[in-house]
Amino acid sequence: MSEAPCQTEETVGLFAGQHVLAELSGVSAELLDDEQFLKHALGEVLTQADATVLEVISKKFDPQGVTVLALLSESHASIHTYPEVGSVFVDVFTCGTRAKPALAVQLLADALGAAHVSTDVVTRGIKEHAA
């Protein structure tokens, strides 16, 4: 039996989560244009933040820039890079209480060597249950 979206063993039926929206800047243009590095890094930081990574896909653009999407049991994550300005948009949404989306963003910022990190956290769903 498969689980419905936003359900884990610990939080079956829990309609609540956190959506972390971030902007990272001061990142090497070379790293922001390295599709394989970005795919690996996103998958690794999500795993370290206790998210369940199901699949990671990516697209490299011409002349530059990469988008990486991760499908999670807990929801999704994405990064959209802008090498020409050394910046990246990061979006991590996890429902339930196990995964730590803010930690995933911080670990990604560290992996990229970001000089500046700006985040907004949106509590979604039933507010009293969100982590």
Coordinates of N, CA, C and O in Angstrom, one line a residue:
M1 N 0.8 -1.2 0.0 CA 0.0 0.0 0.0 C 0.9 1.2 0.0 O 1.8 1.4 0.8
S2 N 0.7 2.1 -1.0 CA 1.5 3.3 -1.0 C 0.9 4.4 -0.1 O -0.3 4.5 0.2
E3 N 1.8 5.3 0.3 CA 1.4 6.4 1.1 C 0.9 7.6 0.3 O 1.4 7.8 -0.8
A4 N -0.1 8.3 0.8 CA -0.6 9.5 0.1 C 0.5 10.6 0.3 O 1.3 10.6 1.2
P5 N 0.4 11.6 -0.6 CA 1.3 12.8 -0.5 C 1.2 13.3 0.9 O 0.2 13.4 1.6
C6 N 2.3 13.8 1.4 CA 2.4 14.5 2.8 C 2.1 13.5 3.9 O 1.6 13.9 4.9
Q7 N 2.4 12.2 3.7 CA 2.2 11.3 4.8 C 3.5 10.5 5.0 O 4.1 10.0 4.0
T8 N 3.9 10.3 6.2 CA 5.0 9.4 6.5 C 4.5 8.4 7.6 O 3.4 8.6 8.1
E9 N 5.3 7.5 8.0 CA 4.9 6.5 9.0 C 4.6 7.3 10.3 O 3.7 6.9 11.0
E10 N 5.3 8.4 10.6 CA 5.1 9.1 11.9 C 3.9 10.0 11.8 O 3.4 10.4 12.8
T11 N 3.5 10.4 10.6 CA 2.5 11.5 10.5 C 1.4 11.2 9.5 O 0.9 12.1 8.8
V12 N 1.0 10.0 9.5 CA 0.0 9.6 8.5 C -1.3 10.5 8.7 O -1.8 10.6 9.8
G13 N -1.7 11.1 7.6 CA -2.8 12.0 7.6 C -2.6 13.4 8.1 O -3.5 14.2 8.1
L14 N -1.4 13.7 8.4 CA -1.1 15.1 8.9 C -1.0 16.0 7.7 O -0.1 15.9 6.9
F15 N -1.9 17.0 7.7 CA -1.9 18.0 6.7 C -1.2 19.3 7.2 O -1.9 20.3 7.6
A16 N 0.1 19.2 7.3 CA 0.9 20.3 7.9 C 2.3 20.2 7.5 O 2.8 19.1 7.3
G17 N 3.0 21.3 7.3 CA 4.4 21.3 7.0 C 5.0 22.7 6.9 O 4.4 23.7 7.3
Q18 N 6.3 22.7 6.5 CA 7.0 23.9 6.4 C 7.5 24.1 5.0 O 8.0 23.1 4.4
H19 N 7.5 25.3 4.5 CA 7.9 25.6 3.2 C 9.0 26.7 3.4 O 8.8 27.8 3.8
V20 N 10.3 26.3 3.0 CA 11.4 27.2 3.2 C 11.7 27.7 1.8 O 12.0 27.0 0.9
L21 N 11.7 29.0 1.7 CA 12.1 29.7 0.4 C 13.4 30.5 0.7 O 13.4 31.3 1.7
A22 N 14.4 30.3 -0.1 CA 15.7 30.9 0.2 C 16.3 31.5 -1.1 O 16.0 31.0 -2.2
E23 N 17.1 32.5 -0.9 CA 18.0 33.0 -1.9 C 19.4 33.0 -1.4 O 19.7 33.5 -0.3
L24 N 20.3 32.4 -2.1 CA 21.7 32.3 -1.8 C 22.5 33.1 -2.8 O 22.2 33.0 -4.0
S25 N 23.4 33.8 -2.3 CA 24.3 34.6 -3.2 C 25.7 34.6 -2.8 O 26.0 34.0 -1.7
G26 N 26.6 35.1 -3.6 CA 28.0 35.0 -3.4 C 28.5 33.6 -3.6 O 29.4 33.1 -3.0
V27 N 27.9 32.9 -4.6 CA 28.3 31.5 -5.0 C 29.1 31.5 -6.3 O 28.8 32.3 -7.2
S28 N 30.1 30.6 -6.3 CA 30.9 30.5 -7.5 C 30.0 30.2 -8.8 O 29.2 29.3 -8.7
A29 N 30.2 30.9 -9.8 CA 29.5 30.7 -11.1 C 29.8 29.3 -11.6 O 28.9 28.6 -12.1
E30 N 31.0 28.8 -11.4 CA 31.3 27.4 -11.9 C 30.4 26.4 -11.2 O 29.9 25.5 -11.8
L31 N 30.3 26.5 -9.8 CA 29.4 25.5 -9.1 C 27.9 25.6 -9.6 O 27.3 24.6 -9.7
L32 N 27.5 26.9 -9.8 CA 26.1 27.1 -10.2 C 25.8 26.6 -11.6 O 24.6 26.6 -12.0
D33 N 26.8 26.2 -12.3 CA 26.6 25.7 -13.7 C 27.0 24.3 -13.8 O 27.0 23.7 -14.9
D34 N 27.3 23.6 -12.7 CA 27.7 22.2 -12.6 C 26.5 21.3 -12.3 O 26.2 21.1 -11.1
E35 N 25.8 20.9 -13.3 CA 24.6 20.1 -13.2 C 24.7 18.9 -12.3 O 23.9 18.6 -11.4
Q36 N 25.8 18.1 -12.5 CA 26.0 16.9 -11.7 C 26.3 17.2 -10.3 O 25.7 16.5 -9.4
F37 N 27.1 18.2 -10.0 CA 27.4 18.6 -8.6 C 26.1 19.0 -7.9 O 25.8 18.6 -6.8
L38 N 25.3 19.8 -8.6 CA 24.0 20.3 -8.0 C 23.0 19.2 -7.7 O 22.4 19.2 -6.6
K39 N 22.9 18.2 -8.6 CA 22.0 17.1 -8.4 C 22.5 16.3 -7.2 O 21.6 16.0 -6.3
H40 N 23.7 16.0 -7.1 CA 24.3 15.2 -6.0 C 24.1 16.0 -4.7 O 23.7 15.4 -3.7
A41 N 24.5 17.3 -4.7 CA 24.4 18.1 -3.5 C 23.0 18.2 -2.9 O 22.8 18.0 -1.7
L42 N 22.0 18.4 -3.8 CA 20.6 18.5 -3.4 C 20.2 17.2 -2.7 O 19.6 17.2 -1.7
G43 N 20.4 16.1 -3.4 CA 20.0 14.8 -2.9 C 20.7 14.5 -1.5 O 20.0 14.0 -0.6
E44 N 22.0 14.9 -1.4 CA 22.7 14.6 -0.1 C 22.1 15.5 1.0 O 21.9 15.0 2.1
V45 N 22.0 16.8 0.8 CA 21.5 17.6 1.9 C 20.1 17.3 2.3 O 19.8 17.3 3.5
L46 N 19.3 16.9 1.4 CA 17.9 16.4 1.8 C 17.9 15.2 2.6 O 17.2 15.1 3.6
T47 N 18.8 14.2 2.2 CA 18.9 13.0 3.0 C 19.4 13.3 4.4 O 18.9 12.8 5.4
Q48 N 20.4 14.2 4.5 CA 21.0 14.6 5.8 C 19.9 15.3 6.7 O 20.0 15.3 7.9
A49 N 18.9 15.9 6.0 CA 17.9 16.6 6.8 C 16.7 15.7 7.0 O 15.6 16.2 7.3
D50 N 16.9 14.4 6.9 CA 15.8 13.4 7.2 C 14.6 13.4 6.2 O 13.6 12.9 6.5
A51 N 14.8 13.9 5.0 CA 13.8 13.8 3.9 C 14.0 12.5 3.2 O 15.2 12.0 3.1
T52 N 13.0 12.0 2.6 CA 13.0 10.7 1.8 C 13.1 11.1 0.3 O 12.0 11.5 -0.2
V53 N 14.3 11.0 -0.3 CA 14.4 11.4 -1.7 C 14.0 10.2 -2.6 O 14.5 9.1 -2.5
L54 N 13.0 10.5 -3.4 CA 12.5 9.5 -4.3 C 13.2 9.6 -5.7 O 13.5 8.5 -6.3
E55 N 13.4 10.8 -6.2 CA 14.0 11.0 -7.5 C 14.5 12.4 -7.6 O 13.9 13.3 -7.0
V56 N 15.6 12.6 -8.3 CA 16.2 13.9 -8.5 C 16.4 14.1 -10.1 O 17.0 13.2 -10.7
I57 N 15.8 15.1 -10.6 CA 16.0 15.3 -12.1 C 16.6 16.8 -12.2 O 16.5 17.6 -11.3
S58 N 17.1 17.0 -13.4 CA 17.7 18.3 -13.7 C 17.7 18.7 -15.1 O 17.5 17.9 -16.0
K59 N 17.9 20.0 -15.3 CA 18.0 20.5 -16.7 C 19.1 21.6 -16.7 O 19.0 22.5 -15.9
K60 N 20.1 21.5 -17.6 CA 21.1 22.5 -17.8 C 20.7 23.4 -18.9 O 20.3 22.9 -20.0
F61 N 20.7 24.7 -18.8 CA 20.3 25.6 -19.8 C 21.5 26.2 -20.5 O 22.6 26.2 -20.0
D62 N 21.2 26.7 -21.7 CA 22.2 27.3 -22.6 C 21.9 28.8 -22.7 O 20.8 29.1 -23.0
P63 N 22.8 29.7 -22.3 CA 24.3 29.4 -22.2 C 24.7 29.1 -20.8 O 25.8 28.6 -20.5
Q64 N 23.8 29.2 -19.8 CA 24.1 28.9 -18.4 C 22.9 28.7 -17.6 O 21.8 29.1 -17.9
G65 N 23.1 28.2 -16.4 CA 22.0 28.0 -15.4 C 21.5 26.5 -15.4 O 21.6 25.8 -16.4
V66 N 21.1 26.1 -14.2 CA 20.6 24.8 -14.0 C 19.4 24.8 -13.1 O 19.3 25.6 -12.1
T67 N 18.4 24.0 -13.4 CA 17.3 23.7 -12.5 C 17.4 22.3 -12.0 O 17.6 21.4 -12.8
V68 N 17.2 22.0 -10.7 CA 17.2 20.7 -10.2 C 15.9 20.5 -9.3 O 15.6 21.4 -8.5
L69 N 15.2 19.4 -9.5 CA 14.0 19.2 -8.8 C 14.2 17.8 -8.1 O 14.6 16.8 -8.7
A70 N 13.8 17.8 -6.8 CA 13.8 16.5 -6.1 C 12.4 16.2 -5.6 O 11.7 17.0 -5.0
L71 N 11.9 15.0 -6.0 CA 10.6 14.5 -5.5 C 10.9 13.8 -4.2 O 11.8 12.9 -4.1
L72 N 10.2 14.2 -3.2 CA 10.3 13.6 -1.8 C 9.0 12.9 -1.4 O 8.0 13.3 -1.8
S73 N 9.2 11.9 -0.6 CA 8.0 11.4 0.1 C 7.2 12.5 0.8 O 6.0 12.4 0.9
E74 N 8.0 13.4 1.4 CA 7.4 14.5 2.1 C 6.9 15.7 1.3 O 6.3 16.5 1.8
S75 N 7.3 15.7 0.0 CA 6.8 16.7 -0.9 C 7.9 17.0 -2.0 O 8.1 16.1 -2.8
H76 N 8.6 18.1 -2.0 CA 9.5 18.5 -3.1 C 10.6 19.5 -2.6 O 10.4 20.2 -1.6
A77 N 11.6 19.6 -3.5 CA 12.6 20.6 -3.3 C 13.1 21.0 -4.7 O 13.0 20.2 -5.7
S78 N 13.5 22.3 -4.9 CA 14.0 22.7 -6.1 C 15.1 23.8 -5.9 O 15.1 24.5 -4.9
I79 N 16.0 23.8 -6.9 CA 17.0 24.9 -7.0 C 17.0 25.4 -8.4 O 16.8 24.7 -9.4
H80 N 17.2 26.7 -8.6 CA 17.2 27.4 -9.9 C 18.4 28.3 -9.8 O 18.4 29.3 -9.0
T81 N 19.5 28.1 -10.6 CA 20.7 28.8 -10.5 C 20.8 29.9 -11.5 O 20.3 29.8 -12.6
Y82 N 21.5 31.0 -11.1 CA 21.8 32.1 -12.0 C 23.3 32.4 -11.9 O 23.8 33.3 -11.1
P83 N 24.2 31.6 -12.6 CA 25.6 31.7 -12.5 C 26.1 33.1 -12.8 O 27.1 33.6 -12.2
E84 N 25.4 33.8 -13.7 CA 25.9 35.1 -14.1 C 25.9 36.2 -13.0 O 26.6 37.2 -13.0
V85 N 25.1 35.9 -11.9 CA 25.1 36.8 -10.8 C 25.4 36.1 -9.5 O 25.3 36.6 -8.4
G86 N 25.9 34.8 -9.6 CA 26.3 34.1 -8.4 C 25.3 33.8 -7.4 O 25.5 33.7 -6.2
S87 N 24.0 33.6 -7.9 CA 22.9 33.4 -7.0 C 22.0 32.2 -7.4 O 22.1 31.7 -8.5
V88 N 21.2 31.8 -6.4 CA 20.4 30.6 -6.6 C 19.1 30.8 -5.8 O 19.2 31.2 -4.6
F89 N 18.0 30.4 -6.3 CA 16.7 30.3 -5.6 C 16.6 28.9 -5.1 O 16.8 27.9 -5.9
V90 N 16.2 28.7 -3.9 CA 16.0 27.3 -3.3 C 14.6 27.3 -2.7 O 14.2 28.2 -2.0
D91 N 13.9 26.2 -2.9 CA 12.6 26.0 -2.4 C 12.5 24.6 -1.8 O 12.7 23.6 -2.6
V92 N 12.2 24.4 -0.5 CA 12.1 23.1 0.1 C 10.8 23.1 0.9 O 10.6 23.8 1.8
F93 N 9.9 22.2 0.4 CA 8.6 22.0 1.2 C 8.5 20.6 1.7 O 8.7 19.6 0.9
T94 N 8.4 20.4 3.0 CA 8.2 19.1 3.5 C 7.0 19.1 4.5 O 6.8 20.1 5.3
C95 N 6.1 18.1 4.3 CA 5.0 18.0 5.3 C 5.3 17.0 6.3 O 6.3 16.2 6.1
G96 N 4.6 17.0 7.3 CA 4.9 16.1 8.4 C 5.9 16.7 9.4 O 6.3 17.9 9.2
T97 N 6.4 15.9 10.3 CA 7.3 16.5 11.3 C 8.7 15.9 11.3 O 9.6 16.3 12.1
R98 N 9.0 14.9 10.5 CA 10.3 14.3 10.5 C 11.4 15.1 9.7 O 12.4 15.4 10.3
A99 N 11.1 15.5 8.5 CA 12.1 16.2 7.7 C 12.3 17.6 8.2 O 11.4 18.2 8.8
K100 N 13.5 18.1 8.0 CA 13.9 19.5 8.4 C 14.3 20.3 7.2 O 15.5 20.4 6.9
P101 N 13.4 21.0 6.6 CA 13.7 21.8 5.4 C 14.7 22.9 5.6 O 15.5 23.2 4.8
A102 N 14.6 23.6 6.8 CA 15.5 24.7 7.0 C 17.0 24.1 7.1 O 17.9 24.8 6.7
L103 N 17.1 23.0 7.7 CA 18.4 22.4 7.8 C 19.0 22.0 6.4 O 20.1 22.3 6.0
A104 N 18.1 21.5 5.5 CA 18.5 21.2 4.1 C 19.0 22.4 3.4 O 20.0 22.4 2.7
V105 N 18.3 23.6 3.6 CA 18.7 24.8 3.0 C 20.1 25.3 3.5 O 21.0 25.6 2.8
Q106 N 20.3 25.2 4.8 CA 21.5 25.6 5.4 C 22.7 24.7 4.9 O 23.8 25.2 4.6
L107 N 22.4 23.4 4.9 CA 23.5 22.5 4.4 C 23.8 22.7 2.9 O 25.0 22.7 2.5
L108 N 22.8 23.1 2.1 CA 23.1 23.4 0.7 C 23.9 24.7 0.6 O 24.8 24.8 -0.2
A109 N 23.5 25.7 1.4 CA 24.3 26.9 1.4 C 25.7 26.7 1.8 O 26.6 27.2 1.2
D110 N 26.0 25.8 2.8 CA 27.3 25.4 3.1 C 28.1 24.7 2.0 O 29.2 25.0 1.7
A111 N 27.4 23.8 1.3 CA 28.0 23.0 0.2 C 28.4 23.9 -0.9 O 29.3 23.7 -1.6
L112 N 27.6 25.0 -1.1 CA 27.8 25.9 -2.2 C 28.8 27.1 -1.8 O 29.2 27.9 -2.6
G113 N 29.1 27.2 -0.5 CA 29.9 28.2 0.0 C 29.3 29.6 -0.2 O 30.0 30.6 -0.5
A114 N 28.0 29.7 0.0 CA 27.3 30.9 -0.2 C 27.7 32.0 0.8 O 27.9 31.7 2.0
A115 N 27.9 33.2 0.3 CA 28.3 34.3 1.2 C 27.1 34.9 1.9 O 27.3 35.4 3.1
H116 N 26.0 34.8 1.3 CA 24.8 35.4 1.9 C 23.6 34.4 1.7 O 23.4 33.8 0.7
V117 N 22.8 34.3 2.8 CA 21.6 33.4 2.8 C 20.4 34.2 3.3 O 20.5 34.8 4.4
S118 N 19.3 34.3 2.6 CA 18.1 34.9 3.0 C 17.0 33.8 2.9 O 16.8 33.2 1.9
T119 N 16.3 33.6 4.0 CA 15.2 32.6 4.0 C 13.9 33.2 4.6 O 13.9 34.1 5.4
D120 N 12.8 32.6 4.1 CA 11.5 32.8 4.6 C 10.9 31.5 4.9 O 11.1 30.6 4.0
V121 N 10.2 31.3 6.0 CA 9.6 30.0 6.3 C 8.1 30.2 6.4 O 7.6 31.1 7.1
V122 N 7.4 29.4 5.6 CA 5.9 29.5 5.6 C 5.4 28.2 6.3 O 5.7 27.1 5.8
T123 N 4.6 28.4 7.3 CA 3.9 27.2 7.9 C 2.7 27.0 7.1 O 1.9 27.9 6.9
R124 N 2.5 25.7 6.6 CA 1.4 25.4 5.8 C 0.5 24.4 6.4 O 0.9 23.6 7.3
G125 N -0.8 24.3 6.0 CA -1.7 23.4 6.5 C -2.2 23.7 7.9 O -2.4 24.9 8.2
I126 N -2.4 22.7 8.7 CA -2.9 22.8 10.1 C -1.8 23.4 10.9 O -0.8 22.6 11.2
K127 N -1.9 24.6 11.3 CA -0.8 25.3 12.0 C -0.3 24.7 13.3 O 0.9 24.6 13.6
E128 N -1.2 24.2 14.1 CA -0.7 23.7 15.4 C 0.1 22.4 15.3 O 0.7 22.0 16.3
H129 N 0.1 21.7 14.1 CA 0.8 20.5 14.0 C 2.2 20.6 13.3 O 2.9 19.7 13.3
A130 N 2.4 21.7 12.7 CA 3.7 21.9 11.9 C 4.9 22.0 12.9 O 4.8 22.5 14.0
A131 N 6.0 21.4 12.4 CA 7.2 21.4 13.2 C 7.9 22.8 13.2 O 7.8 23.5 12.3

